[in-house]
Amino acid sequence: MRASGTNAALLGDLMTDAMFRIGSLCLAEWRADQARPAYVYQFDWQSPAGFESCHCLEIPFVFNNFAAWQDSPMLKGAKPAETRGLAEAMQGAWIAFARAGKPDHPRLPAWPPYQREDRMTMRFDSVIGPVSDLAGLAWREPWPP
């Protein structure tokens, strides 16, 4: 999710794109071009403590180990029912992928592979679902092909 619009937030978005998004999407497109499935996700759950969706915030959700993160400032004020549901969906996807090469499981909407044509990305937030071209083509404009 894009940050508020302050100069600091814009810089944060640019750094996130440069360090994480661009390389990930280029790799997903390369795999799709090779007819090898890639499953792209974006973690958009917002920390109630004001950290937005910061780097590594998804880790306690992926491993569903909130007890190990009980003193983490980025989870302060999180609602257990919301985090539990999101964690079950994420952890289930990672386990399913490790077992079968596909992240699909009963607690998650169908997760289509990423393709250049639709750029399907699973969005993990308070509502979970696949979104076509979540990053938008604009992510390419400042970057060389």
Tab-separated table of C-alpha atoms in Angstrom:
chain	number	residue	atom	x	y	z
A	1	MET	CA	0.000	0.000	0.000
A	2	ARG	CA	1.312	3.422	-0.849
A	3	ALA	CA	2.206	5.710	2.009
A	4	SER	CA	0.583	9.017	2.841
A	5	GLY	CA	2.202	11.574	0.566
A	6	THR	CA	4.826	13.202	2.700
A	7	ASN	CA	8.330	13.470	1.308
A	8	ALA	CA	9.520	10.843	3.789
A	9	ALA	CA	6.708	8.469	2.770
A	10	LEU	CA	7.467	8.969	-0.918
A	11	LEU	CA	11.140	8.245	-0.292
A	12	GLY	CA	10.125	5.114	1.600
A	13	ASP	CA	7.993	3.981	-1.360
A	14	LEU	CA	10.845	4.577	-3.807
A	15	MET	CA	13.302	2.666	-1.628
A	16	THR	CA	10.834	-0.206	-1.243
A	17	ASP	CA	10.407	-0.376	-5.009
A	18	ALA	CA	14.156	-0.278	-5.605
A	19	MET	CA	15.075	-2.840	-2.961
A	20	PHE	CA	12.148	-5.266	-3.141
A	21	ARG	CA	9.409	-4.759	-5.725
A	22	ILE	CA	11.368	-4.274	-8.970
A	23	GLY	CA	13.599	-7.322	-8.605
A	24	SER	CA	10.725	-9.498	-7.409
A	25	LEU	CA	8.461	-8.582	-10.305
A	26	CYS	CA	11.253	-8.950	-12.863
A	27	LEU	CA	11.972	-12.430	-11.497
A	28	ALA	CA	8.259	-13.332	-11.566
A	29	GLU	CA	7.999	-12.167	-15.178
A	30	TRP	CA	11.117	-14.094	-16.161
A	31	ARG	CA	9.695	-17.274	-14.607
A	32	ALA	CA	6.354	-16.704	-16.329
A	33	ASP	CA	8.168	-16.264	-19.659
A	34	GLN	CA	9.831	-19.658	-19.029
A	35	ALA	CA	6.408	-21.260	-18.380
A	36	ARG	CA	7.378	-21.760	-14.729
A	37	PRO	CA	4.814	-20.555	-12.215
A	38	ALA	CA	5.603	-17.707	-9.880
A	39	TYR	CA	3.284	-16.640	-7.092
A	40	VAL	CA	3.565	-12.985	-6.125
A	41	TYR	CA	2.143	-11.506	-2.950
A	42	GLN	CA	1.961	-8.111	-1.350
A	43	PHE	CA	1.554	-7.763	2.391
A	44	ASP	CA	-0.546	-4.667	3.032
A	45	TRP	CA	-1.775	-5.183	6.593
A	46	GLN	CA	-1.231	-1.906	8.434
A	47	SER	CA	0.353	-1.930	11.861
A	48	PRO	CA	-1.924	-0.134	14.335
A	49	ALA	CA	1.232	1.284	15.919
A	50	GLY	CA	1.820	3.496	12.858
A	51	PHE	CA	4.491	1.452	11.074
A	52	GLU	CA	2.281	0.999	8.004
A	53	SER	CA	3.227	-2.226	6.244
A	54	CYS	CA	6.909	-2.117	7.088
A	55	HIS	CA	9.701	-4.489	6.108
A	56	CYS	CA	9.549	-7.845	7.929
A	57	LEU	CA	6.101	-7.150	9.402
A	58	GLU	CA	4.815	-10.275	7.653
A	59	ILE	CA	7.247	-12.631	9.449
A	60	PRO	CA	5.087	-13.304	12.537
A	61	PHE	CA	2.169	-13.895	10.165
A	62	VAL	CA	4.077	-16.342	7.947
A	63	PHE	CA	5.329	-18.356	10.919
A	64	ASN	CA	2.197	-17.733	13.029
A	65	ASN	CA	4.375	-17.281	16.101
A	66	PHE	CA	3.078	-14.119	17.726
A	67	ALA	CA	4.245	-15.215	21.177
A	68	ALA	CA	7.831	-14.757	19.976
A	69	TRP	CA	6.948	-11.211	18.862
A	70	GLN	CA	4.936	-10.081	21.909
A	71	ASP	CA	7.295	-7.173	22.641
A	72	SER	CA	7.490	-6.010	19.027
A	73	PRO	CA	6.466	-2.351	18.713
A	74	MET	CA	5.145	-2.940	15.186
A	75	LEU	CA	2.458	-5.338	16.497
A	76	LYS	CA	1.357	-3.194	19.430
A	77	GLY	CA	-2.400	-2.755	19.393
A	78	ALA	CA	-3.047	-5.524	16.851
A	79	LYS	CA	-6.380	-7.322	17.192
A	80	PRO	CA	-5.744	-11.044	17.855
A	81	ALA	CA	-8.759	-12.202	15.823
A	82	GLU	CA	-7.545	-10.266	12.775
A	83	THR	CA	-3.911	-11.314	13.090
A	84	ARG	CA	-4.868	-14.953	13.718
A	85	GLY	CA	-6.969	-15.175	10.542
A	86	LEU	CA	-4.331	-13.486	8.415
A	87	ALA	CA	-1.591	-15.667	9.921
A	88	GLU	CA	-3.549	-18.872	9.250
A	89	ALA	CA	-4.022	-17.839	5.613
A	90	MET	CA	-0.369	-16.868	5.107
A	91	GLN	CA	1.161	-19.797	6.955
A	92	GLY	CA	-1.122	-22.195	5.111
A	93	ALA	CA	0.011	-20.729	1.772
A	94	TRP	CA	3.700	-21.132	2.600
A	95	ILE	CA	3.187	-24.703	3.817
A	96	ALA	CA	1.118	-25.622	0.751
A	97	PHE	CA	3.767	-24.130	-1.513
A	98	ALA	CA	6.562	-26.037	0.229
A	99	ARG	CA	4.606	-29.280	-0.069
A	100	ALA	CA	3.183	-29.024	-3.566
A	101	GLY	CA	4.669	-26.018	-5.372
A	102	LYS	CA	1.340	-24.139	-5.221
A	103	PRO	CA	0.174	-21.893	-2.364
A	104	ASP	CA	-3.514	-22.831	-2.653
A	105	HIS	CA	-5.287	-24.134	0.455
A	106	PRO	CA	-8.860	-24.083	1.831
A	107	ARG	CA	-8.439	-20.909	3.957
A	108	LEU	CA	-7.263	-18.811	1.010
A	109	PRO	CA	-8.916	-17.671	-2.224
A	110	ALA	CA	-7.486	-19.299	-5.360
A	111	TRP	CA	-4.021	-17.871	-6.050
A	112	PRO	CA	-3.334	-17.719	-9.788
A	113	PRO	CA	0.276	-17.683	-10.980
A	114	TYR	CA	1.745	-14.341	-12.002
A	115	GLN	CA	1.623	-13.671	-15.754
A	116	ARG	CA	2.648	-10.596	-17.738
A	117	GLU	CA	-0.879	-10.280	-19.099
A	118	ASP	CA	-2.668	-9.853	-15.775
A	119	ARG	CA	0.103	-9.586	-13.132
A	120	MET	CA	-2.027	-11.421	-10.546
A	121	THR	CA	-0.805	-10.669	-7.040
A	122	MET	CA	-2.230	-12.072	-3.811
A	123	ARG	CA	-2.902	-9.192	-1.469
A	124	PHE	CA	-2.664	-10.031	2.219
A	125	ASP	CA	-4.539	-7.471	4.278
A	126	SER	CA	-7.622	-7.457	6.493
A	127	VAL	CA	-9.289	-8.744	3.297
A	128	ILE	CA	-7.283	-11.333	1.352
A	129	GLY	CA	-7.587	-11.879	-2.361
A	130	PRO	CA	-5.892	-11.849	-5.747
A	131	VAL	CA	-5.645	-8.473	-7.454
A	132	SER	CA	-4.747	-7.936	-11.082
A	133	ASP	CA	-1.791	-5.603	-11.627
A	134	LEU	CA	-1.642	-4.471	-7.988
A	135	ALA	CA	1.664	-2.668	-8.481
A	136	GLY	CA	0.434	-1.136	-11.738
A	137	LEU	CA	2.483	-0.593	-14.839
A	138	ALA	CA	3.787	2.631	-13.318
A	139	TRP	CA	6.325	0.603	-11.320
A	140	ARG	CA	8.301	0.162	-14.563
A	141	GLU	CA	8.495	3.742	-15.715
A	142	PRO	CA	11.549	4.921	-13.756
A	143	TRP	CA	13.428	1.616	-14.220
A	144	PRO	CA	15.266	0.282	-17.261
A	145	PRO	CA	13.857	-2.896	-18.874
